[in-house]
Short mmCIF file of C-alpha atoms and ligand atoms in Angstrom, two decimals:
data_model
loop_
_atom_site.label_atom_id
_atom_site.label_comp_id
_atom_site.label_asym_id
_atom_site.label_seq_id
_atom_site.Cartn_x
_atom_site.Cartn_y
_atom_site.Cartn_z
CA UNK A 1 -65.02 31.56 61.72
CA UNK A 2 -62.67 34.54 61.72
CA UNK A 3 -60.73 36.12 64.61
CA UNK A 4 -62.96 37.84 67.24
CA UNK A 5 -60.68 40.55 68.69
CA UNK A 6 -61.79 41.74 72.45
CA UNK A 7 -59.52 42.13 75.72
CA UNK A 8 -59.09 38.38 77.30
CA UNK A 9 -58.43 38.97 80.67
CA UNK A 10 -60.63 40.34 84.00
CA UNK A 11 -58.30 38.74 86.43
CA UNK A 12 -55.10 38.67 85.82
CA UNK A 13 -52.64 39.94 87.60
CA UNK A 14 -50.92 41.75 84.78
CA UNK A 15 -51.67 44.71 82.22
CA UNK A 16 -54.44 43.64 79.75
CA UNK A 17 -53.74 42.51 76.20
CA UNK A 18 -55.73 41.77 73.27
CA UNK A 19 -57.25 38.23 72.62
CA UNK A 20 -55.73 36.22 69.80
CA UNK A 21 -56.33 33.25 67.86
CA UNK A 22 -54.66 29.95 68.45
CA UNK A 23 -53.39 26.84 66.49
CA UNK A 24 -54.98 24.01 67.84
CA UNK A 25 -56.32 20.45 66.39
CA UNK A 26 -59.87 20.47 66.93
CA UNK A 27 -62.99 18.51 66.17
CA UNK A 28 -66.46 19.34 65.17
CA UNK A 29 -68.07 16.31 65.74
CA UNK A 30 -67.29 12.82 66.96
CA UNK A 31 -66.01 10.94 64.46
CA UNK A 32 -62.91 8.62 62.77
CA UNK A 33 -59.41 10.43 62.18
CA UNK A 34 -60.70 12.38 59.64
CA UNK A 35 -62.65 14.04 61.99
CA UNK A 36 -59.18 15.81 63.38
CA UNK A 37 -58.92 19.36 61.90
CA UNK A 38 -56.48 21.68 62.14
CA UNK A 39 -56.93 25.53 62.31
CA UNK A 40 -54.91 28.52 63.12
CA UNK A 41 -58.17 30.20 64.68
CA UNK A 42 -59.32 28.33 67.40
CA UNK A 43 -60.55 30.27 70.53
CA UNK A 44 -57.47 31.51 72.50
CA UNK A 45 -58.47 30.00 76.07
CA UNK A 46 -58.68 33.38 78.18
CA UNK A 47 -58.36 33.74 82.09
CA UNK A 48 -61.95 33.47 83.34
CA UNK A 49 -61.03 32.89 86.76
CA UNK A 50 -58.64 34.05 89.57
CA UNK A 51 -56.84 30.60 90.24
CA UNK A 52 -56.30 30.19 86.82
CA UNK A 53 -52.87 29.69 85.05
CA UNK A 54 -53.08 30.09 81.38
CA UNK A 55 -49.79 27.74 79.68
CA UNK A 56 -48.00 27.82 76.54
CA UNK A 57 -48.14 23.83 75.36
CA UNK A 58 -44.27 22.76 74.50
CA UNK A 59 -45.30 19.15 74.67
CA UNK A 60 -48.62 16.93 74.21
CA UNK A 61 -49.50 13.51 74.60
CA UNK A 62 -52.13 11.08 73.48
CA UNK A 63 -53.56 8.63 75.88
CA UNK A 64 -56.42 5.74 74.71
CA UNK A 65 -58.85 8.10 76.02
CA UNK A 66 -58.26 10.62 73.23
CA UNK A 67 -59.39 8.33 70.71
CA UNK A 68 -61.92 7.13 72.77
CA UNK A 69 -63.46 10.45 73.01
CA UNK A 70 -63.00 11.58 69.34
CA UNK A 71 -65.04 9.06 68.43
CA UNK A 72 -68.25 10.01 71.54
CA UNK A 73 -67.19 8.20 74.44
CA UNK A 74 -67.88 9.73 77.91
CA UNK A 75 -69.87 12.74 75.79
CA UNK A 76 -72.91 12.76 78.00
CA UNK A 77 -71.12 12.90 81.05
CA UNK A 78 -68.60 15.43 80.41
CA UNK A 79 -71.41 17.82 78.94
CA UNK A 80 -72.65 17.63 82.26
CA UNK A 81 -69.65 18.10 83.76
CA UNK A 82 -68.81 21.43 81.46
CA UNK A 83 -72.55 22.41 81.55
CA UNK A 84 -74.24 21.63 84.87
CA UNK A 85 -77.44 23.49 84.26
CA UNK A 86 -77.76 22.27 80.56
CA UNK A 87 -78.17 25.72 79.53
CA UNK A 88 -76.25 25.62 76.30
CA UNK A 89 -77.11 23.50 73.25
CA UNK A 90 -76.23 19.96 72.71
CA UNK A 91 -73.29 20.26 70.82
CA UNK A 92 -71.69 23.30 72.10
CA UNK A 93 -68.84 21.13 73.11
CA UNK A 94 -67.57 21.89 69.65
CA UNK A 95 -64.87 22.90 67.96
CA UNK A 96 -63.18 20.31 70.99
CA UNK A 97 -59.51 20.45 71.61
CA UNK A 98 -58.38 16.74 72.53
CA UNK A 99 -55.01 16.01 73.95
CA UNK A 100 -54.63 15.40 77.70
CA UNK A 101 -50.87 15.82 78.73
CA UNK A 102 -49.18 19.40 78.76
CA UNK A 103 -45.48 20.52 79.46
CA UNK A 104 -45.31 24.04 78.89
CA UNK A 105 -44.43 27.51 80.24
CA UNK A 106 -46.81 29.95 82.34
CA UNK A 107 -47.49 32.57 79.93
CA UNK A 108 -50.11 34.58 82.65
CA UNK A 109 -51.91 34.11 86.19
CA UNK A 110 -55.12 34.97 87.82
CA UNK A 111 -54.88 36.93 90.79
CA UNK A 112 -55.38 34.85 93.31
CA UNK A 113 -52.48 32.43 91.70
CA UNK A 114 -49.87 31.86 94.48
CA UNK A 115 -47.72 28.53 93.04
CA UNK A 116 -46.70 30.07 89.50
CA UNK A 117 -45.11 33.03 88.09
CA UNK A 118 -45.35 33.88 84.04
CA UNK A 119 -42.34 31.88 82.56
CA UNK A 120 -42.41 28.88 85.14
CA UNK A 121 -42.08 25.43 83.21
CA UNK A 122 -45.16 23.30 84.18
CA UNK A 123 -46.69 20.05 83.85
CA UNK A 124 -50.33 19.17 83.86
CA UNK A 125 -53.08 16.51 83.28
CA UNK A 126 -55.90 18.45 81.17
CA UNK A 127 -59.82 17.03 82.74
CA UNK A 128 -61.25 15.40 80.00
CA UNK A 129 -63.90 17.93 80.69
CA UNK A 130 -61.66 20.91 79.91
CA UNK A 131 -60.18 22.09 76.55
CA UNK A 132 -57.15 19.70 75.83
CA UNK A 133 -53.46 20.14 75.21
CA UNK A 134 -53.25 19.94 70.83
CA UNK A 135 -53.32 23.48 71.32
CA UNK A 136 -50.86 26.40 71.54
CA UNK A 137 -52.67 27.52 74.77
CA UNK A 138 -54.13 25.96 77.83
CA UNK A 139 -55.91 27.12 81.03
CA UNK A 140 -56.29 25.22 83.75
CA UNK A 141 -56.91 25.88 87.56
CA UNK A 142 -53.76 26.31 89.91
CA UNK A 143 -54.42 22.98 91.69
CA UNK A 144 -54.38 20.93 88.37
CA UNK A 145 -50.86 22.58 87.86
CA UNK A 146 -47.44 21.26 89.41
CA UNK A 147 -43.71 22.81 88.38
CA UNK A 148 -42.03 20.05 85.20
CA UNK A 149 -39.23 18.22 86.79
CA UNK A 150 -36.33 20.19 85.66
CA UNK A 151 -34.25 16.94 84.68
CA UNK A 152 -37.03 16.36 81.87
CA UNK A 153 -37.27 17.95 78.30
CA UNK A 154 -41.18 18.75 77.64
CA UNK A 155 -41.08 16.20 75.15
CA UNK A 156 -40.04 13.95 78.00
CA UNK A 157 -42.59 15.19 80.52
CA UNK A 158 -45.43 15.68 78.98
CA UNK A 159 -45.24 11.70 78.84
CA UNK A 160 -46.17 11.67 82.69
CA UNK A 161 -48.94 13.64 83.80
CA UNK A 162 -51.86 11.88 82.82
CA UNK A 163 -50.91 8.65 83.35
CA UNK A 164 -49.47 9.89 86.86
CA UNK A 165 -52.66 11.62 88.27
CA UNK A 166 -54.91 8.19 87.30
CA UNK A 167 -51.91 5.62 88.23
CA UNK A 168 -51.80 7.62 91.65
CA UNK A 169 -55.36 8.10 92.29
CA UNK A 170 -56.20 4.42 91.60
CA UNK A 171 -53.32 3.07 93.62
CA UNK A 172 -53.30 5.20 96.72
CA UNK A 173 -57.34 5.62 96.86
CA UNK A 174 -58.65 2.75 95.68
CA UNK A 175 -55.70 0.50 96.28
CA UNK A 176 -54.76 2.13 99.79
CA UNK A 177 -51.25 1.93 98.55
CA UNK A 178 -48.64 4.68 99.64
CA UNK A 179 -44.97 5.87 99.83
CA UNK A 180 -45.42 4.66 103.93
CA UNK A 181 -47.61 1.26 103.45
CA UNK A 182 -46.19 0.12 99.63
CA UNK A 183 -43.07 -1.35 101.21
CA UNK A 184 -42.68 -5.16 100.70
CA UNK A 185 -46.24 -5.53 99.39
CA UNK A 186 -47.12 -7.64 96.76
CA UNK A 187 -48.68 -5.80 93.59
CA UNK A 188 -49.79 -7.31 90.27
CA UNK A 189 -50.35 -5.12 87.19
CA UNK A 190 -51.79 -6.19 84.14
CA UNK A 191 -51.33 -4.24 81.00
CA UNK A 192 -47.44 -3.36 82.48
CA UNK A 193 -46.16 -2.29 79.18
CA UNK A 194 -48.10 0.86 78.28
CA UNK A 195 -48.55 4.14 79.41
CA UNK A 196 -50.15 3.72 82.81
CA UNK A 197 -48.05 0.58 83.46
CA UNK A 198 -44.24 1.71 82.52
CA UNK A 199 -45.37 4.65 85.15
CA UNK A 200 -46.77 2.20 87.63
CA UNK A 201 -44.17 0.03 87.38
CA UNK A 202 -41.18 2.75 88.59
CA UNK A 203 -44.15 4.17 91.39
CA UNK A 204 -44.18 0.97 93.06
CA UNK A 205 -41.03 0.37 92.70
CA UNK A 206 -39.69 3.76 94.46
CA UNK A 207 -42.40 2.68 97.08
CA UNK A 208 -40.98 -0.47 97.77
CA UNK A 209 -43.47 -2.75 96.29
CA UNK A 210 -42.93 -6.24 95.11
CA UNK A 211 -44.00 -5.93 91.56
CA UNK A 212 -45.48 -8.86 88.88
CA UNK A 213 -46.33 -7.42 85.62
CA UNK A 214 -48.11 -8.93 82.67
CA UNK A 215 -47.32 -8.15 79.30
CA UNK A 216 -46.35 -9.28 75.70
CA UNK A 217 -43.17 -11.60 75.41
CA UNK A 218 -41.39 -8.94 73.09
CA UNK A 219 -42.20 -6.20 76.77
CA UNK A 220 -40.43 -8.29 78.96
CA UNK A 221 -37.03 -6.47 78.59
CA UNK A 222 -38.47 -3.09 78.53
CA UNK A 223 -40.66 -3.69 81.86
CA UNK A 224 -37.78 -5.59 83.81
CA UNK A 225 -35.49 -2.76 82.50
CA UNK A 226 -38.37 0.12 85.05
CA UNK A 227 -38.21 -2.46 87.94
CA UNK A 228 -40.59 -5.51 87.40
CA UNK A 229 -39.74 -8.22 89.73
CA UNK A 230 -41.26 -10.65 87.95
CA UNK A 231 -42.76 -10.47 84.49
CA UNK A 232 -45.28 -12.91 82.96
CA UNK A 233 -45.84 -13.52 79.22
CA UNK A 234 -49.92 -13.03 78.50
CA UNK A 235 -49.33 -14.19 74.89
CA UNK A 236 -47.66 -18.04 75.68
CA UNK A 237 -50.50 -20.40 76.88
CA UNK A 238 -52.73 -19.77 80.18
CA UNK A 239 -51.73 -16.67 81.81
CA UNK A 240 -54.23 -17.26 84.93
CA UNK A 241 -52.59 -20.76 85.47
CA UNK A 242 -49.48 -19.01 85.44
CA UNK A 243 -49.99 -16.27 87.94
CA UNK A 244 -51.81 -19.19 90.24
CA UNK A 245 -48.97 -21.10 91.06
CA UNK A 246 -47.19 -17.76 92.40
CA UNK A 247 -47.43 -16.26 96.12
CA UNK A 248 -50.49 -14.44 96.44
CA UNK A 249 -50.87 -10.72 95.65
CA UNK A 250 -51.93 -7.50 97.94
CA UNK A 251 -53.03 -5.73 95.13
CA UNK A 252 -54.32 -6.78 91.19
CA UNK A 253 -54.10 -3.42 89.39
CA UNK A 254 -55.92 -4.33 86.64
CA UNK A 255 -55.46 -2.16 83.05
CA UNK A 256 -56.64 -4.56 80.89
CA UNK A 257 -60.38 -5.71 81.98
CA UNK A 258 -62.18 -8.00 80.02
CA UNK A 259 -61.71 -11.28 81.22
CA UNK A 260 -58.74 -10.25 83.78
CA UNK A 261 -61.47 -9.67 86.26
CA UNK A 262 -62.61 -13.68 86.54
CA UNK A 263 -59.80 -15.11 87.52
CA UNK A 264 -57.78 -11.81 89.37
CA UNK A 265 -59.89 -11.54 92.23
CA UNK A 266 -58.34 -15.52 93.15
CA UNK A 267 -54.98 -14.28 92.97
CA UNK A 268 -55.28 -11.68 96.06
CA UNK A 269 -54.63 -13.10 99.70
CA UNK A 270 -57.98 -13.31 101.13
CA UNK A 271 -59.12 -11.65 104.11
CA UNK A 272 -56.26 -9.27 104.38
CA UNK A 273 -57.99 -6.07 103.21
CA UNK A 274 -56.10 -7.19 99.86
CA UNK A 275 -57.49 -5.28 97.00
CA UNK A 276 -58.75 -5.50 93.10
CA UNK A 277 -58.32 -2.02 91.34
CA UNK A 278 -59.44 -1.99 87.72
CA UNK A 279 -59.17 0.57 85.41
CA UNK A 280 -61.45 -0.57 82.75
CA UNK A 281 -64.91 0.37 83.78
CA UNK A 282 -67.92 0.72 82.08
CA UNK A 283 -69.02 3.84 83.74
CA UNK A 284 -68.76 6.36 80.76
CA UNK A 285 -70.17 3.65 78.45
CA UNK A 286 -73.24 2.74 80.42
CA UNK A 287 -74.27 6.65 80.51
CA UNK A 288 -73.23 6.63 76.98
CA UNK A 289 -76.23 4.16 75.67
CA UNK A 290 -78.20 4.57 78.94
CA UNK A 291 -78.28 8.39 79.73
CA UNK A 292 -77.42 10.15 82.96
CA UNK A 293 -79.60 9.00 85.37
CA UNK A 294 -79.75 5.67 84.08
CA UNK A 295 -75.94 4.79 83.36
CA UNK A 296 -74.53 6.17 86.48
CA UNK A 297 -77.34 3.51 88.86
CA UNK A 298 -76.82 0.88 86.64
CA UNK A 299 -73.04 1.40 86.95
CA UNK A 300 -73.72 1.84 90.79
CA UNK A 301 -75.23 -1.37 90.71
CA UNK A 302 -72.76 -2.97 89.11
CA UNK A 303 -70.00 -1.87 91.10
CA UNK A 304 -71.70 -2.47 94.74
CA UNK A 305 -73.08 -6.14 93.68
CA UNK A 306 -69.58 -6.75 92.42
CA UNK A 307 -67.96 -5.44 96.04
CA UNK A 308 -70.49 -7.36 98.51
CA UNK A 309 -69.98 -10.56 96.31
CA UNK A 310 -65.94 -10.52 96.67
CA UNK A 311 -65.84 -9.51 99.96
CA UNK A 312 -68.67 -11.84 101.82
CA UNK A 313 -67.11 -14.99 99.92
CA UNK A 314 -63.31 -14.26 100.05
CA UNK A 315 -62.51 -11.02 101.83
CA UNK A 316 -61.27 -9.05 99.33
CA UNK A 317 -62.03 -5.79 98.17
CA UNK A 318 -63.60 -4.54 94.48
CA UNK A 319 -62.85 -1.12 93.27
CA UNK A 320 -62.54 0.99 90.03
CA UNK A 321 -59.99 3.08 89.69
CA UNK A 322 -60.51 6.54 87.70
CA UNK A 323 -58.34 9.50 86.65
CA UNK A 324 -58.31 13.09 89.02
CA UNK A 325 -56.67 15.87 88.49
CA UNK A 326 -54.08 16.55 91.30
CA UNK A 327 -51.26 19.30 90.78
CA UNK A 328 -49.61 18.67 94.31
CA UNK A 329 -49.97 14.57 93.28
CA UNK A 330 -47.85 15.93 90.37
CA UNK A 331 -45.27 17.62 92.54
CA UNK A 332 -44.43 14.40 94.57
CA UNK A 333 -43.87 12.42 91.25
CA UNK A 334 -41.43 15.35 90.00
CA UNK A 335 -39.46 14.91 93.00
CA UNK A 336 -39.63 10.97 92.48
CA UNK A 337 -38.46 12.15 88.20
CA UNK A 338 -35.47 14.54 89.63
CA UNK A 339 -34.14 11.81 91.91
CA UNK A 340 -33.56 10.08 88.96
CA UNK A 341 -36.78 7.34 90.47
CA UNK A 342 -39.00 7.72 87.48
CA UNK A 343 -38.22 7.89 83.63
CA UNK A 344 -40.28 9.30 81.05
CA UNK A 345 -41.06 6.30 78.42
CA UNK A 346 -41.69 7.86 75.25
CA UNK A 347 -42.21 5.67 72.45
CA UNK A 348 -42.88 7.59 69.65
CA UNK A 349 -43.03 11.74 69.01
CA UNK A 350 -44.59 13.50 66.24
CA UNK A 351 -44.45 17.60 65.36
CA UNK A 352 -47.28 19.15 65.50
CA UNK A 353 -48.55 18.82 61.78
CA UNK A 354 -48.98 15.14 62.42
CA UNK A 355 -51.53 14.50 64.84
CA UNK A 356 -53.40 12.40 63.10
CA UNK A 357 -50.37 10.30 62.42
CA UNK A 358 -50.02 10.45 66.10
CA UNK A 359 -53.49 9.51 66.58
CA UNK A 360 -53.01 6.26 63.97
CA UNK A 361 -50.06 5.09 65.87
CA UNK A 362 -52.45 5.29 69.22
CA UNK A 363 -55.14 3.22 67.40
CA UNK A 364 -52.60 0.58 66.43
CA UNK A 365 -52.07 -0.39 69.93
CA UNK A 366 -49.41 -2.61 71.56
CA UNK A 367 -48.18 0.57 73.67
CA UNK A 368 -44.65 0.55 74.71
CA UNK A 369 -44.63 3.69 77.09
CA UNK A 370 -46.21 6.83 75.36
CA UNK A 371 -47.05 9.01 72.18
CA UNK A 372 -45.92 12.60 72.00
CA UNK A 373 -46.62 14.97 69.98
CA UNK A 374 -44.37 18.51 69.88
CA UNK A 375 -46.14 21.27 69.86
CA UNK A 376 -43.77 24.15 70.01
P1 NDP B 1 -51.95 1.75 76.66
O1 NDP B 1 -52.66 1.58 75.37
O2 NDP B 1 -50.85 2.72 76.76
O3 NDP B 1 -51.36 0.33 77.13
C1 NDP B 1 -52.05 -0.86 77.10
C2 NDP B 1 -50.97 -1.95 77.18
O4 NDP B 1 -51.55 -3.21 77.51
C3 NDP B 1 -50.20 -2.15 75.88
O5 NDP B 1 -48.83 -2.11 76.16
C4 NDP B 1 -50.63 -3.55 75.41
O6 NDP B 1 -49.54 -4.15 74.69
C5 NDP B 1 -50.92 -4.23 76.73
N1 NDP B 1 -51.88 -5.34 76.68
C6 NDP B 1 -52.92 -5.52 75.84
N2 NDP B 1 -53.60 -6.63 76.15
C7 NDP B 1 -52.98 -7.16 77.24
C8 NDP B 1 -53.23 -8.32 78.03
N3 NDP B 1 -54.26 -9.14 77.79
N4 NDP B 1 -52.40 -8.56 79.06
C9 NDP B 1 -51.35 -7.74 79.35
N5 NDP B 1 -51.06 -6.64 78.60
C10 NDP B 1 -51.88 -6.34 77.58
O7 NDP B 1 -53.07 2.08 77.74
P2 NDP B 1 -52.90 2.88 79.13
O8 NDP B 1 -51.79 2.25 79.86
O9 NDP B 1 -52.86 4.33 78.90
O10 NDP B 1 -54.28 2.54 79.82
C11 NDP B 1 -54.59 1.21 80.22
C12 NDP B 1 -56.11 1.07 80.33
O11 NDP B 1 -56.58 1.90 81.37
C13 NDP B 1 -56.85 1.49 79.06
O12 NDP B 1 -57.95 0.63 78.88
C14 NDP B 1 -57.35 2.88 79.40
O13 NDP B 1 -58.48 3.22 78.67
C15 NDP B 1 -57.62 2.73 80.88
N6 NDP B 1 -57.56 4.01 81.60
C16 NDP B 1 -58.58 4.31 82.44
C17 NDP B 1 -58.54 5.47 83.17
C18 NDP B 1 -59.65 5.76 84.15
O14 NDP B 1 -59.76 6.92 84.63
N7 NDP B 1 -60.47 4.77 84.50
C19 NDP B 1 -57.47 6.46 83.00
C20 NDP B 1 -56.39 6.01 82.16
C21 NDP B 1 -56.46 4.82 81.47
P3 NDP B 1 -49.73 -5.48 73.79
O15 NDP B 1 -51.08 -5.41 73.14
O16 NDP B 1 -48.61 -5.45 72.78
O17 NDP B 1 -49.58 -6.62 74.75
#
C-alpha cells in the first residue's frame, strides 16, 4: 500500500504537520520468522488522543512474548482488548508491529500531556494490545510513559521496561512484596537468569530481600554477580530435593511453570501469608483454543480451585502474576538504575535490518539478560 498523505494530529499541542510513513517490521499474519516483514510504509502512529505522547524508538527489545505472539498467541484476547465492540473485521489487527520495549525521545504531546515535553528521553513498556516498538514511531498514553534513567544508553534501557512493569506488578501485587515489607524476606525465583529474573534479582535485592535463584550451572556467575544469595543448579540432579533441605521461602516467584508448580508450593513457610507467584499461566492459551467466554471461566476455574486447595491444606497463597503497564512503576525503577541499584543486562543487540536474526536468537533460548535491537 502506498503513502496516504492527510494531517495526523487533532490534539496536539503544537502546529499541525503532515502524516508520514514509517519503517517498521510488521506482520500480516501469524506465522514462523518468515512471517517478519519489513517496510518503509507502515502507518505513522498519529496522536488520537489528548494524553498521548507520540516517541521516536532509539532502542527495542524482544521478550518471549514477541515470538509467542507472531506465531497467534493471546490473538483473541487482545482483539478484544483493541476492539471492544467487535466492530472491525477479524484480522484487522494486521499489518502488526511486534516489539515491546522502547527507549526513545518525545517527538510530540497531546494536550492534556503534563509529564513530557517534545525532546524528553523516555522509556516505556508497549501493551501487547498496542502497536509495538520495531518501529520508528510509537504512541502510547502518558501513564504508560516514565523519563529513561539518564545513566543508561537506549540500547541499555530499552532492556528494562517490560520486564520491569511485569517483575513489579507480579511481585508487589500478587506477591505483596515492597520497598517497606521486602526487607529480610526470603524470595525464591526460578528462571533467575533471563530477562525477568536478572531484573528481579537486583529489585529484591535493593529491597532487601534474601534471594535463592535457580538457574543453569554455566548462570551461576552472572546471577551471583546482580545479587543472588544463593544460587541453585536446575541442570545437576533433583533440583526440588535441593531447594528442600534449605530454610523455607516467603515467596516462590515462579518463571518457569511446568512442573515448578508441584513441588514449589512445599517450599513456602506455611501459614504465614507466604506466597506462590507464577508467571506461566495458561490464561491467553485457554481463550486461544477455547474462545472468550470459555477460556477466561475455565482459566477462572483453574486459578480459584488451585488457591482454595493451597490455602485450606497449608496456608499458603496461589497467584498468577501478569504484565501492566505502569509509567510511574517505571519512574521508581529509574531512580533504583541512576543510583547505580539496577543494571541493564543486555545480552545480545542487533541493528535494525536484523530482526529476524534478533528474533532467531530469542527462539534459541537459554536467556542470559536481554535481546536488543537498535533502531535508530
Ligand atoms: P527468558 O527467556 O528471558 O528467560 C528464561 C530463563 O529461564 C532462561 O535464562 C533459561 O535459561 C532459564 N530456564 C529455563 N528452564 C529453566 C528451569 N527449569 N529452571 C531454571 N531456569 C530455567 O524469559 P523471561 O525472563 O522474559 O520470562 C520468563 C517467563 O515468564 C516466560 O515463560 C515468559 O513467557 C513469562 N512471562 C509472563 C508474563 C506475564 O504477564 N504473565 C510477562 C513476562 C514474561 P536456560 O534454559 O539456559 O537454563
Amino acid at each position: 500500500a502506498g503513502c496516504s498523505v492527510c494531517f495526523r494530529r487533532n490534539f496536539s499541542s503544537s502546529p499541525s504537520r503532515l502524516q508520514s510513513c514509517m519503517s517498521a517490521w510488521v506482520i500480516d499474519q501469524y506465522g514462523t520468522n518468515g512471517a517478519l516483514r519489513y517496510t518503509e510504509e507502515a502507518t505513522m502512529p498519529s496522536i488520537s488522543s489528548p494524553t498521548e505522547v507520540m516517541i521516536k524508538v532509539y532502542a527495542a527489545s524482544l521478550n518471549p512474548l514477541d515470538a509467542s505472539m507472531r506465531g497467534g498467541y493471546g490473538a483473541k484476547l487482545m482483539r478484544l482488548r483493541r476492539d471492544p465492540l467487535s466492530v472491525m473485521s477479524d484480522d484487522s489487527e494486521f499489518p502488526l508491529i511486534l516489539g515491546r520495549d522502547v527507549s526513545g525521545v518525545v517527538l510530540d504531546c497531546g494536550s492534556e500531556v503534563t509529564h513530557f515535553t517534545p525532546g524528553d528521553e523516555v522509556w516505556a513498556a508497549v501493551p501487547p494490545w498496542k502497536q509495538g516498538s520495531l518501529a520508528e514511531f510509537v504512541t502510547l498514553t502518558e501513564y504508560e510513559v516514565s523519563h529513561k534513567p539518564k545513566s543508561l544508553s537506549h540500547i541499555e534501557a530499552a532492556s528494562i521496561p517490560y520486564v520491569a512493569s511485569t517483575a513489579l506488578s507480579a511481585l508487589v501485587n500478587a506477591g505483596g512484596l515492597c520497598r517497606d515489607s521486602a526487607a529480610n524476606k526470603r524470595v525464591l525465583i526460578t528462571g533467575g537468569s533471563g530477562g525477568v529474573g536478572t531484573f528481579s534479582i537486583q529489585l529484591l535485592k535493593a529491597w532487601g530481600a534474601h534471594v535463592t535463584v535457580t538457574c543453569s550451572q554455566n548462570a551461576e556467575g552472572l546471577v551471583r554477580g546482580l545479587g543472588a544469595d544463593e544460587v541453585v543448579d536446575y541442570t545437576a540432579g533433583d533440583v526440588a530435593e535441593k531447594l528442600e533441605t534449605m530454610d523455607k521461602f516467603d515467596v516462590v516467584f515462579d518463571g518457569v511453570g511446568g512442573d515448578t508448580e508441584q513441588y514449589a508450593m512445599g517450599l513456602l513457610k506455611p501459614w504465614s501469608g507466604a506466597k506462590y507467584v507464577t508467571l506461566v499461566t495458561p490464561l491467553l492459551l485457554n481463550t486461544d483454543s477455547m474462545g472468550l467466554l470459555d477460556g477466561t471461566l475455565h482459566a477462572g476455574f483453574t486459578l480459584h480451585s488451585k488457591a482454595i486447595q493451597n490455602v485450606l491444606s497449608s496456608g499458603v497463597f496461589y497467584r498468577w502474576g501478569f504484565y501492566a503497564p505502569d509509567g510511574p512503576a517505571l519512574d521508581e525503577v529509574s531512580r533504583l538504575v541512576d543510583a547505580g541499584k539496577i543494571l541493564p543486562v543486555v545480552e545480545a543487540q542487533f541493528p535494525f535490518t536484523q530482526v529476524p536474526q534478533a528474533f532467531q536468537k530469542l527462539e534459541q533460548g537459554h536467556a542470559r539478560g536481554k535481546t536488543v535491537v537498535r533502531v535508530a
